[in-house]
Coordinates of C-alpha atoms and ligand atoms in Angstrom, one line a residue:
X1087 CA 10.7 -26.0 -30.5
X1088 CA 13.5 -23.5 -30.2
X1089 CA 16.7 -24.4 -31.9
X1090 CA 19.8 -25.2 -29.4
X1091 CA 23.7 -25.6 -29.9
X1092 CA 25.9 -26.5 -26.8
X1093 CA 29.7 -25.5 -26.9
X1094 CA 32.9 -27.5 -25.7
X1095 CA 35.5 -25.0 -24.4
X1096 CA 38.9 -26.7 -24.8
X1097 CA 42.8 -25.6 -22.9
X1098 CA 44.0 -27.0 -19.9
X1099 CA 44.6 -22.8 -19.5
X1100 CA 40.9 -22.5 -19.2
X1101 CA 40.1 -25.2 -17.2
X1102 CA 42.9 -24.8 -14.4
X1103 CA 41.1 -21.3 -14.1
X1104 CA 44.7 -19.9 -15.3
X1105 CA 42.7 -17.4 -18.4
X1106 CA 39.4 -17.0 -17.6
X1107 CA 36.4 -18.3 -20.7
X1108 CA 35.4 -15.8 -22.8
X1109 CA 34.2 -17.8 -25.8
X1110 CA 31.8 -19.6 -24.1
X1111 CA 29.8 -16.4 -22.3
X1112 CA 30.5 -14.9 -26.0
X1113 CA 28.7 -17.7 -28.3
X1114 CA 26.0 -18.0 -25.3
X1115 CA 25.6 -14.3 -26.3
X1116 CA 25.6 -14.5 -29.7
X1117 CA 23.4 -17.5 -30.2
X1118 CA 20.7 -15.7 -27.9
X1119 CA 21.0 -13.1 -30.4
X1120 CA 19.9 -15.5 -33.4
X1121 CA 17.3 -16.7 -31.3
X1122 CA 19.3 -20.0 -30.8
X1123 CA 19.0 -21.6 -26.8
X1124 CA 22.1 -22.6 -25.4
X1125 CA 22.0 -26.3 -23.7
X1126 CA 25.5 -26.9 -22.3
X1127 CA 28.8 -25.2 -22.3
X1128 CA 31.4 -28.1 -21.1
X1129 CA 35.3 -26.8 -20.5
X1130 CA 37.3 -29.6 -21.3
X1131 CA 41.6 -30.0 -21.1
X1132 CA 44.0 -30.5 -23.5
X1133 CA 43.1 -34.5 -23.4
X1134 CA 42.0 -36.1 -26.6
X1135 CA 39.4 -38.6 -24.1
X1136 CA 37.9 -35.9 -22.4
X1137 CA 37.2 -34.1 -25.8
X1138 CA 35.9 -37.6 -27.2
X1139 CA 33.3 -37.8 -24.2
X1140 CA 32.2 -34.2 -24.2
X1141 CA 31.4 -34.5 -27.8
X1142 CA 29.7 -37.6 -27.9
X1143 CA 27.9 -36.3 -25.0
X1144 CA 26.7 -32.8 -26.6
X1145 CA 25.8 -34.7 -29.9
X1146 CA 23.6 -37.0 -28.6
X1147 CA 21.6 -34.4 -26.2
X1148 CA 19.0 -33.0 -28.3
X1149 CA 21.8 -29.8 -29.9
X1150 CA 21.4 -29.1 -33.3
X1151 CA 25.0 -27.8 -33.4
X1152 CA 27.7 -28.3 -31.3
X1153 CA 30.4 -25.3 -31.1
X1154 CA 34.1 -25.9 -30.2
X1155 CA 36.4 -23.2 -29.1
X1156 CA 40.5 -24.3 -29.4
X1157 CA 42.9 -26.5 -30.0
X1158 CA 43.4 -25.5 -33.7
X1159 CA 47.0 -24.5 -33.4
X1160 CA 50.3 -25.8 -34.7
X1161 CA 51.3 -27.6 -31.4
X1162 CA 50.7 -31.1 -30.0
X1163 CA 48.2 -30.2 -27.5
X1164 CA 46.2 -28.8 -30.0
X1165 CA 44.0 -31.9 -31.4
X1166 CA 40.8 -30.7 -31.6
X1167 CA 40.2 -31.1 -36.2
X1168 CA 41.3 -34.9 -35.0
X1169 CA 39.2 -35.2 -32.7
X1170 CA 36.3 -33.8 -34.0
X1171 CA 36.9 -35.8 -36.7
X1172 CA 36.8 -39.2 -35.2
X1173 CA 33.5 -38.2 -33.3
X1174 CA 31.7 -37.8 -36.2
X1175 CA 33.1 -40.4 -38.1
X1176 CA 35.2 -39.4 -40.7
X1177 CA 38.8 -39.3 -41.8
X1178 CA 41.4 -36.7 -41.6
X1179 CA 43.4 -35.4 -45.0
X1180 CA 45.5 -33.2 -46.6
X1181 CA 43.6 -30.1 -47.7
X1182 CA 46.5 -28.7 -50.3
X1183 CA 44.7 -25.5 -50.8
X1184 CA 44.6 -24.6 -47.0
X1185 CA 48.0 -25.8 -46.7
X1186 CA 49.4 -23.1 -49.2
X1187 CA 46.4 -20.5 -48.3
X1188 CA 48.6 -21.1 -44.5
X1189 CA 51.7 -20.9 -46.0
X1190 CA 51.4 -17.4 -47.5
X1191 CA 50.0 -16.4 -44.2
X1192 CA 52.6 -17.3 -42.3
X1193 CA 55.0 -16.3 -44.4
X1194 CA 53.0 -12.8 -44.7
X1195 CA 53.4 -13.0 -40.5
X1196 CA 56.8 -13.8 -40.5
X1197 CA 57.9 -10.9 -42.3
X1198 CA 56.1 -8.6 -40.6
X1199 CA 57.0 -9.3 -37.3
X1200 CA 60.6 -11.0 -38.0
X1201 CA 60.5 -13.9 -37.0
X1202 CA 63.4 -16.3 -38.0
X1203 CA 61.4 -19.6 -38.7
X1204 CA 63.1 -23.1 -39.2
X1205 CA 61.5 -23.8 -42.5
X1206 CA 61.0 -27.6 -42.2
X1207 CA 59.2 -26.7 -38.7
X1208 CA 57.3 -24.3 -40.5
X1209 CA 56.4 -26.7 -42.9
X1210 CA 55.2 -29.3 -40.2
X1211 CA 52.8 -27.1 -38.5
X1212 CA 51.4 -26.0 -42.2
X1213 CA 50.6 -29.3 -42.6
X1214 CA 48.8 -29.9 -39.5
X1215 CA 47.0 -27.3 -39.3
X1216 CA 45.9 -27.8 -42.9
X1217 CA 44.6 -31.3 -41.9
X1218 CA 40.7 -31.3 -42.4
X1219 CA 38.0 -34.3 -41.6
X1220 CA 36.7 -35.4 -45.4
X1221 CA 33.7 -33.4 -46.2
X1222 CA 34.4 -30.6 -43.9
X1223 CA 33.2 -26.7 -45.0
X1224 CA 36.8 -24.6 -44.1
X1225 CA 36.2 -21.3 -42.5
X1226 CA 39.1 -19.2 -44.1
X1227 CA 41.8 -18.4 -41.5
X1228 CA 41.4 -14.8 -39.2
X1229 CA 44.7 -15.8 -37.6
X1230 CA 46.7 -18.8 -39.3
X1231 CA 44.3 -21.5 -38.4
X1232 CA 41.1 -22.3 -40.0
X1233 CA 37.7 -23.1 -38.6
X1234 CA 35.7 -26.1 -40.0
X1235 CA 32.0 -27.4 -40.1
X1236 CA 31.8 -30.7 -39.7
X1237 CA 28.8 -32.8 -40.4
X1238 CA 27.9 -35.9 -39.2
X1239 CA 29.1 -38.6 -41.1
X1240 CA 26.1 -41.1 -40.9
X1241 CA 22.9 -38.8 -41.5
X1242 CA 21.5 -37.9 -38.2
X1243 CA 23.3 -35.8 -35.3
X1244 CA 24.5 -31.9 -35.5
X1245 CA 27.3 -30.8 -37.3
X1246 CA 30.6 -29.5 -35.1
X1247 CA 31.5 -25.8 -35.8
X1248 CA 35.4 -25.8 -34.6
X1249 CA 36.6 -22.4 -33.9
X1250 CA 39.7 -20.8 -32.8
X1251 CA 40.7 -20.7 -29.2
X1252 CA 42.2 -16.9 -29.3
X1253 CA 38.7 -15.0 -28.5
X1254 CA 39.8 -12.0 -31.7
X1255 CA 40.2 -14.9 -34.1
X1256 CA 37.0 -16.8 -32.5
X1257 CA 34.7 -13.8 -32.9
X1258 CA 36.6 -12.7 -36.4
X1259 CA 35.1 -16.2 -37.5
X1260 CA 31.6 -16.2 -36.4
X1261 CA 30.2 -14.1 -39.3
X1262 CA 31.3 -16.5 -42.3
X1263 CA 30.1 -19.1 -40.0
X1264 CA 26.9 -18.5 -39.2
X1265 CA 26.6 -17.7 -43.2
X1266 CA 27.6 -21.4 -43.6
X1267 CA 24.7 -23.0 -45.2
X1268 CA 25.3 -26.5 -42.9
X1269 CA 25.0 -24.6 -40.1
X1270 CA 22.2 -22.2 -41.5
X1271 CA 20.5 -25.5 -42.0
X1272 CA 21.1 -27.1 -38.9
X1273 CA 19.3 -24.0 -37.2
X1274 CA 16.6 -23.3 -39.5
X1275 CA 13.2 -24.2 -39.4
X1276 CA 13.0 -24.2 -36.1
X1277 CA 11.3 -21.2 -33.6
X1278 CA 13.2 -18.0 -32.2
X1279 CA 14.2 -18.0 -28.2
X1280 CA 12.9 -14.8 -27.2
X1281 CA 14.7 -13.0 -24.1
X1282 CA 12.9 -10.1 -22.5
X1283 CA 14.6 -8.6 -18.9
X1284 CA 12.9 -6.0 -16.4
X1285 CA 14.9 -4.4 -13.8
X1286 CA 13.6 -3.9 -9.7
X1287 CA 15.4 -0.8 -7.4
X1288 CA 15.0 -1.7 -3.9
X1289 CA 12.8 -4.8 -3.6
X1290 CA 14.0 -7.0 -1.9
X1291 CA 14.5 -11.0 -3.9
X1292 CA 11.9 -12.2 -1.4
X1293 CA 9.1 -10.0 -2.6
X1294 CA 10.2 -11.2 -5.8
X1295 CA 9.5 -14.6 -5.3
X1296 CA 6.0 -14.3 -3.4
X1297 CA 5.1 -12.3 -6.5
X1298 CA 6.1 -15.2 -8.9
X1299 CA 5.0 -17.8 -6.6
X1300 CA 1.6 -16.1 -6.7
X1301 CA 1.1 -16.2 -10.6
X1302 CA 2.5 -19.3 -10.9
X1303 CA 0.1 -21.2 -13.2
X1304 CA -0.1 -18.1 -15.4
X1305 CA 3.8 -18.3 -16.1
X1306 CA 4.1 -21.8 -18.0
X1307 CA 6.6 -21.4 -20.6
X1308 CA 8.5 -18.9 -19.2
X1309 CA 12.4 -19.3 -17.5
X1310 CA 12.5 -16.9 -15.1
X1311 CA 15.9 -16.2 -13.6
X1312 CA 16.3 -14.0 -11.4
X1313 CA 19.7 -12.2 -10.0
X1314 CA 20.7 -9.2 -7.8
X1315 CA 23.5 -8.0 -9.7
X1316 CA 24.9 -4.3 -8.3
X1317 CA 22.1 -3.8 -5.8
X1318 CA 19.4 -4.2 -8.8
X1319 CA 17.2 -7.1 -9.1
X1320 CA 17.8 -8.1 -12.8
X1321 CA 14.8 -10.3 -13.6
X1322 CA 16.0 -12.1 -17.3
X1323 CA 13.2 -14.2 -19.0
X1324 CA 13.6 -16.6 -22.0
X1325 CA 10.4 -17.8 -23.5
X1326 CA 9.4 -19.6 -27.1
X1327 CA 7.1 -16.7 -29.3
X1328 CA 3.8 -19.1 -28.3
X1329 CA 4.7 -18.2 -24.6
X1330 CA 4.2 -14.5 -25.2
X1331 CA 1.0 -13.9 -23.5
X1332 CA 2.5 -15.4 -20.2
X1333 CA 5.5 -12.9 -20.5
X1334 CA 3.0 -10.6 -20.7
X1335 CA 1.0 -11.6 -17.9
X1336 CA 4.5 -11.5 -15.9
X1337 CA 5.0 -8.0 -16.8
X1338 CA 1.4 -6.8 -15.1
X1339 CA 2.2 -8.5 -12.4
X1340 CA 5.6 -7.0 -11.8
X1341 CA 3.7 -3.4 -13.0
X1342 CA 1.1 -4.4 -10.4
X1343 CA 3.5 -5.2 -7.0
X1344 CA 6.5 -3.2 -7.4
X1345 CA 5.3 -0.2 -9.9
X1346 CA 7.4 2.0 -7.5
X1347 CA 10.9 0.0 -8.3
X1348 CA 10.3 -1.2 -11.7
X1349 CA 12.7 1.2 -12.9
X1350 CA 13.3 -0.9 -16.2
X1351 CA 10.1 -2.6 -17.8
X1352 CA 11.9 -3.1 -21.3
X1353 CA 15.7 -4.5 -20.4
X1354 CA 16.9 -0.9 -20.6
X1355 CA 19.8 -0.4 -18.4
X1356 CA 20.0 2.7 -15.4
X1357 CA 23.2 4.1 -17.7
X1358 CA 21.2 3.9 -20.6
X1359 CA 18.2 5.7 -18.9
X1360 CA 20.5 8.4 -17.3
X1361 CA 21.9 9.6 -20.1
X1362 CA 18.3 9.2 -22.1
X1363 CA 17.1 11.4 -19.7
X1364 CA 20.0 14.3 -19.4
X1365 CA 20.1 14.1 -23.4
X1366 CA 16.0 14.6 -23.3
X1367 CA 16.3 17.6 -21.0
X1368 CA 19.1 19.0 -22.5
X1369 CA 20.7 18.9 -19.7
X1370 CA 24.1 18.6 -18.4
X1371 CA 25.6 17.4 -15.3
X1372 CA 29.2 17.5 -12.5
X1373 CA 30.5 15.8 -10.5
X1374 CA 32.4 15.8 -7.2
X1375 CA 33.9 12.5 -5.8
X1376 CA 35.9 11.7 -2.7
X1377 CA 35.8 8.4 -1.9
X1378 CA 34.8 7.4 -5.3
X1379 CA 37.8 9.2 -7.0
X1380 CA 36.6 9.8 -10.5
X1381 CA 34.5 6.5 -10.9
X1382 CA 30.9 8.3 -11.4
X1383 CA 32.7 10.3 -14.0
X1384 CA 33.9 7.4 -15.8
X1385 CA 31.3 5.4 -15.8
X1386 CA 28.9 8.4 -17.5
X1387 CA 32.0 8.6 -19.7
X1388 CA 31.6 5.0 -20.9
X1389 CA 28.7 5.8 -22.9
X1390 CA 29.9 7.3 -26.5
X1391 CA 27.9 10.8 -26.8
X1392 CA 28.5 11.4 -23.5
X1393 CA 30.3 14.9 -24.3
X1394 CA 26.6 16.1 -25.0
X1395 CA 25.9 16.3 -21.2
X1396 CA 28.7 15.1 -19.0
X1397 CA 31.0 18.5 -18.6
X1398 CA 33.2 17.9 -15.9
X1399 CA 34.0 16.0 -12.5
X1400 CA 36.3 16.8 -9.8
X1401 CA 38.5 14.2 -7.5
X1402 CA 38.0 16.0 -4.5
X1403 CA 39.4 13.5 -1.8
X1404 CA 41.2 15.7 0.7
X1405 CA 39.2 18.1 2.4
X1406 CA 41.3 20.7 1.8
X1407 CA 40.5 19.8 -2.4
X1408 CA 36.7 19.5 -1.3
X1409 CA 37.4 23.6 -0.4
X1410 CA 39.2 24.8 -3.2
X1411 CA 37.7 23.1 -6.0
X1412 CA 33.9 23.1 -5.0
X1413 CA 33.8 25.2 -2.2
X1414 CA 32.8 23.5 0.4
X1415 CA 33.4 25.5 3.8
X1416 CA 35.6 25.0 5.9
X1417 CA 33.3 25.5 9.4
X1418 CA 31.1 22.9 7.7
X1419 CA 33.8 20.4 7.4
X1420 CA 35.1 21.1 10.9
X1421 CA 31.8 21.0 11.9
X1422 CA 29.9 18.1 10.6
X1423 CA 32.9 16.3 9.1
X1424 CA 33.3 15.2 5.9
X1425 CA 31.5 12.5 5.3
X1426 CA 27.9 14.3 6.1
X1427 CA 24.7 14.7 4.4
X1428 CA 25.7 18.7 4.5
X1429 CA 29.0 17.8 2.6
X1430 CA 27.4 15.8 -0.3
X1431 CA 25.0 18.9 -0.4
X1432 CA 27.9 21.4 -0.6
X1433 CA 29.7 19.5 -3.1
X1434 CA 27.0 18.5 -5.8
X1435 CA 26.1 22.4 -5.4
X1436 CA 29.9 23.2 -6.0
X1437 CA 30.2 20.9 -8.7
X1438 CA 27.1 21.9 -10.6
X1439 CA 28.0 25.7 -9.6
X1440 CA 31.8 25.8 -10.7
X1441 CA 31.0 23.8 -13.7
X1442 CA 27.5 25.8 -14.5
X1443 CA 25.6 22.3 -14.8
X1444 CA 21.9 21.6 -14.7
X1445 CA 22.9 18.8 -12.3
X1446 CA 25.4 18.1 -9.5
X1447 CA 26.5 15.0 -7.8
X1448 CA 28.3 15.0 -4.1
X1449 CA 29.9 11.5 -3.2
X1450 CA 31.7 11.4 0.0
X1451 CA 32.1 8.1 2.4
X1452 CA 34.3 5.7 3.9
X1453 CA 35.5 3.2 2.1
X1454 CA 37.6 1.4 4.3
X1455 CA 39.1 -1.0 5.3
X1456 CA 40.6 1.1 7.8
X1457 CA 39.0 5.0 9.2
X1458 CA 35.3 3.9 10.6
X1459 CA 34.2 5.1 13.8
X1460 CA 31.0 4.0 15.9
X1461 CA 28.5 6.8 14.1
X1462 CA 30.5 6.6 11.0
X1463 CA 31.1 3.4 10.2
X1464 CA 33.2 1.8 7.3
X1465 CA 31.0 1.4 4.5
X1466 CA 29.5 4.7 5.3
X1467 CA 28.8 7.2 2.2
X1468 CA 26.3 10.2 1.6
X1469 CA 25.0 11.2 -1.8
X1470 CA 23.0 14.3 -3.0
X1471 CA 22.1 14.8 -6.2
X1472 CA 20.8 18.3 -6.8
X1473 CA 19.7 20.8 -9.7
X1474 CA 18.5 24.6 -8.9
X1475 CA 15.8 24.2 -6.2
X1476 CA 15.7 20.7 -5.5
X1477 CA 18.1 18.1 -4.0
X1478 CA 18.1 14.4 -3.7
X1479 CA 20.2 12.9 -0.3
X1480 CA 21.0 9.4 0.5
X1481 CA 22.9 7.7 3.2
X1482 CA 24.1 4.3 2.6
X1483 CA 26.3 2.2 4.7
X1484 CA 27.7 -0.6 2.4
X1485 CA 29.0 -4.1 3.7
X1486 CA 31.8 -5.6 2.5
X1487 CA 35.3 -4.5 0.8
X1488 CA 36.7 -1.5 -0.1
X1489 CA 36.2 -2.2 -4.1
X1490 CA 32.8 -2.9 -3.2
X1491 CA 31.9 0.3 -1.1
X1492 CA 33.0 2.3 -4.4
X1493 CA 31.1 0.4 -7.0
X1494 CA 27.6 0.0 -5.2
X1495 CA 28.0 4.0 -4.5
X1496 CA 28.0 5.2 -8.2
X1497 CA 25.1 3.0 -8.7
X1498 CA 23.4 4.6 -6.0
X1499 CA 24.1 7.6 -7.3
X1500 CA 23.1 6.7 -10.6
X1501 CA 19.5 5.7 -9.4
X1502 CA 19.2 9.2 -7.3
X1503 CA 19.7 11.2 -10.7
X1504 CA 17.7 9.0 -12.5
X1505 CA 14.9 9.8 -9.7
X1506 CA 15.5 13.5 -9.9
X1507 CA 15.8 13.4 -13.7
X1508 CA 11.9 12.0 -13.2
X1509 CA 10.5 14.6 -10.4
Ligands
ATP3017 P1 46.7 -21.2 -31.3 O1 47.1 -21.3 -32.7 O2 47.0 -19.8 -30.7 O3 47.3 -22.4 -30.4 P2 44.2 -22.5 -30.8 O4 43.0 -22.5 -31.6 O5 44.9 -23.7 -30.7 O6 45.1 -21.3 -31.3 P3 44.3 -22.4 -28.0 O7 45.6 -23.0 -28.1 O8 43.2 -23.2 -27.4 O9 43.8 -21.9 -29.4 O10 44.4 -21.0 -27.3 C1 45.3 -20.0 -27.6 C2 45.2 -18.9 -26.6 O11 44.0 -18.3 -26.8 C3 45.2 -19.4 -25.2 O12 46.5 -19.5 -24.6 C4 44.4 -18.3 -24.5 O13 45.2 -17.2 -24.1 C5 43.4 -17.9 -25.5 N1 42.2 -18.6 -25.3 C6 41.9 -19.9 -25.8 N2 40.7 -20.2 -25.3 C7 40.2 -19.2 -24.6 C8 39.0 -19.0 -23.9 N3 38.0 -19.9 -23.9 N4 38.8 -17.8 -23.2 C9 39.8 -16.9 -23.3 N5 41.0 -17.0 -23.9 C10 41.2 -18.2 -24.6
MG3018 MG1 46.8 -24.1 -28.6

C-alpha cells in the first residue's frame, strides 16, 4: 500500500472564499513528490468544533499523517496547538525555550520594522504561541510561530504536523519537517505513489474515453483522470510501482489511437518542448502580436534560458504599427483586412525578417467582446508560423470571453511551432 496524509486547511478567510488555498494544492504537491497519496484536504473556519470533527475525522480514515495549515498566531482565533492537542489526547504547556526562542524574534522584528509594542501584550502572545501539547517535536519558527508534530497519545493513529497559515512560512517549514523522524516514520515502510501524465492535441475527451473504455480490464490499478485544461487533453495517472505494467499497457494504447495528437508521452509540457526544440536547432524565433499584445512573447519569456532563442516580439495592434514595424502592406490590409490568413503570413515573415529569426509568429484576431462581423466573427484569430520556405496557418474562432480568446491563441500558436519545429 501507498502511504497517505490528508490536510485540514484552517481561516474563516479561506473558507468564505475571501484568499484563495494555497497550502492545500501546495502539500498535495509536495506529498506526490515523496511518493505520499493525498486522501482528503477539508477547509475548516476559525471554530474550535469544526477543527475537532475534521480531525477526528482525518485520523480515523486510514491517513498516516494528518497536515494542518493555520491558526498558529498570537490571536484568539488562532486555536489550532489547542486543538490539536485535545484530539490526540494530550495536554497543553509552557515550552520556556520557545517562549524566549519567540521572544528574541519578536523583539529582532520589532526593531526592524519599528513597531511600538505594548510589552505585557507582547508578552501574552509569547506565551501563547509558545504553548505546545506534551510530547510534541517543535519545528523552529520561519516567522514567529512554530510548527509542531504531534503524536498520538494512546499508540495507534497518525501524528498531526501543524504548520503555519502564511503560505512563505508554511513552505519555509516543510523541509525540517519532512526531516522529522515522527513523521519520517509515520511515512516509511510503506510503497511510493507513482504519477505519470501524457498529453492529447486535438482529440476530442470522447475518443478518450472509448479508448479507455476499450482497455478496461487491462487498466486495474491505475487512476486515470482526465482534464481538458487550455485546449489540451491532460491525461494524469497515479498508480502503486506493482501497477506498472498496466500504465504501460495504457501508454500503447494511447500510442496506438491517437499517435497523431500524443504530443506528450512522458508529462513534458508544449513550453517545455518548444523551447527543447528551438534550443536543439539552434534556432531562434519573433514575434508579432495584435490581438494578443505581447502574451506569446511572455509566455516564451517565462522559461529561464530563454534569451538563447527568443530575440524579439513586436505589439503590433494598430494597423498602421502592423506597417511600420513588420511591414505588412498596406493594399493587403485594405484589401483582405487585418485579421486574414495573408496578415498572419505578412507579419510572422516581418517579424522573423526585421528581427533576422529562424522563426516567425503572426497573431492577429478579434478578441472581442465588441468588433465581429458575420464572416469575421468575435473569437476569430489567424496564426502562421513560418521559417524560410515553409509556413504553418491556422484559423481558429474561439468561444467565450475576451481573456479567453487571448489565452487559447498563444497555445495555439505554441502547438503550430511545435509542428513546424517537427517538419
Ligand atoms: P499568523 O501568525 O499570521 O496569524 P497563522 O498560522 O495563525 O499565522 P493564519 O492566521 O491562519 O495563520 O493565516 C495568516 C494569513 O496567512 C491569512 O490571513 C492569509 O492571508 C494567509 N493564509 C493562511 N492560510 C492560507 C491558505 N490556506 N492559503 C493562502 N493564504 C493563507
Ligand atoms: Mg491567524
Amino acid at each position: 500500500v501507498v502511504a497517505r496524509a490528508a490536510v485540514v486547511v484552517t481561516g474563516t478567510e479561506v473558507l468564505t472564499g475571501r484568499v484563495t488555498d494555497r497550502n492545500g494544492p501546495w502539500l498535495a504537491e509536495q506529498l506526490r513528490i515523496l511518493g505520499v497519496d493525498i486522501g482528503q484536504i477539508v477547509v475548516v473556519g476559525d471554530r474550535p468544533a469544526d477543527l475537532a470533527s475534521a480531525l477526528r475525522f482525518l485520523t480515523s480514515s486510514g491517513n498516516d499523517l494528518v497536515i494542518t495549515s493555520g491558526g498558529l498566531g498570537p490571536t484568539a482565533d488562532d486555536l489550532t496547538a489547542g486543538i490539536v492537542a485535545a484530539v490526540q489526547g494530550r495536554e497543553l504547556q509552557l515550552d520556556p525555550e520557545l517562549e524566549q526562542q519567540i521572544t528574541r524574534i519578536v523583539e529582532r522584528l520589532s526593531a526592524e520594522r519599528g513597531w511600538h509594542t505594548d510589552p505585557e501584550s507582547t508578552a501574552a502572545a509569547t506565551r501563547k504561541q509558545a504553548m505546545v501539547p506534551r510530547g510534541a517535536q517543535v519545528l523552529p519558527p520561519v516567522g514567529t510561530a512554530p510548527g509542531l508534530v504531534v503524536p498520538p497519545a494512546q499508540g495507534s493513529g497518525p501524528p498531526v504536523l501543524v504548520l503555519p497559515g502564511p503560505p512563505a512560512e508554511l513552505q519555509g517549514m516543510w523541509p525540517a519537517a519532512m526531516g522529522d523522524p515522527l513523521i519520517q516514520a509515520a511515512l516509511s515502510g510503506r510503497e511510493e505513489l507513482l504519477q505519470s501524465t501524457a498529453r492529447l492535441w486535438g482529440t476530442p475527451e470522447s475518443e478518450l474515453a472509448a479508448t479507455l473504455r476499450a482497455h478496461r480490464d487491462e487498466l486495474d490499478g491505475l487512476e486515470i483522470t482526465t482534464c481538458l485544461r487550455d485546449g489540451e487533453l491532460e491525461i494524469v495517472t497515479r498508480y502503486s510501482p506493482d501497477a506498472q505494467p498496466a500504465y504501460a499497457r495504457l501508454q500503447a494504447a494511447l500510442a496506438a489511437d491517437f499517435a497523431p495528437t500524443l504530443f506528450s508521452a512522458d508529462g513534458a509540457t508544449i513550453d517545455e518542448i518548444v523551447a527543447a526544440g528551438l534550443l536543439g536547432a539552434s534556432a531562434t524565433i519573433a514575434t508579432a502580436e495584435s490581438c494578443t499584445a505581447g502574451l506569446l512573447a511572455g509566455r516564451l519569456a517565462d522559461r529561464p534560458g530563454s534569451s538563447a532563442y527568443l530575440l524579439g516580439g513586436f505589439v503590433t495592434y494598430a494597423n498602421q504599427v502592423k506597417q511600420q514595424l513588420v511591414g505588412v502592406p498596406a493594399e493587403l490590409l485594405e484589401t483582405v483586412g487585418a485579421v486574414s490568413a495573408e496578415v498572419a503570413r505578412a507579419m510572422a515573415d516581418g517579424a522573423r525578417q526585421r528581427l533576422g529569426t529562424t522563426y516567425g509568429v503572426g497573431i492577429t484576431g478579434i478578441a472581442g467582446p465588441g468588433g465581429g462581423t458575420p464572416d469575421k466573427p468575435v473569437g476569430l484569430v489567424h496564426l502562421c508560423v513560418s521559417r524560410e520556405g515553409r509556413a504553418l496557418e491556422r484559423r481558429i474562432v474561439v468561444p467565450g470571453s475576451r481573456a479567453h480568446v487571448r489565452a487559447r491563441s498563444v497555445v495555439v500558436a505554441l502547438h503550430l511551432l511545435r509542428e513546424l519545429l517537427a517538419s
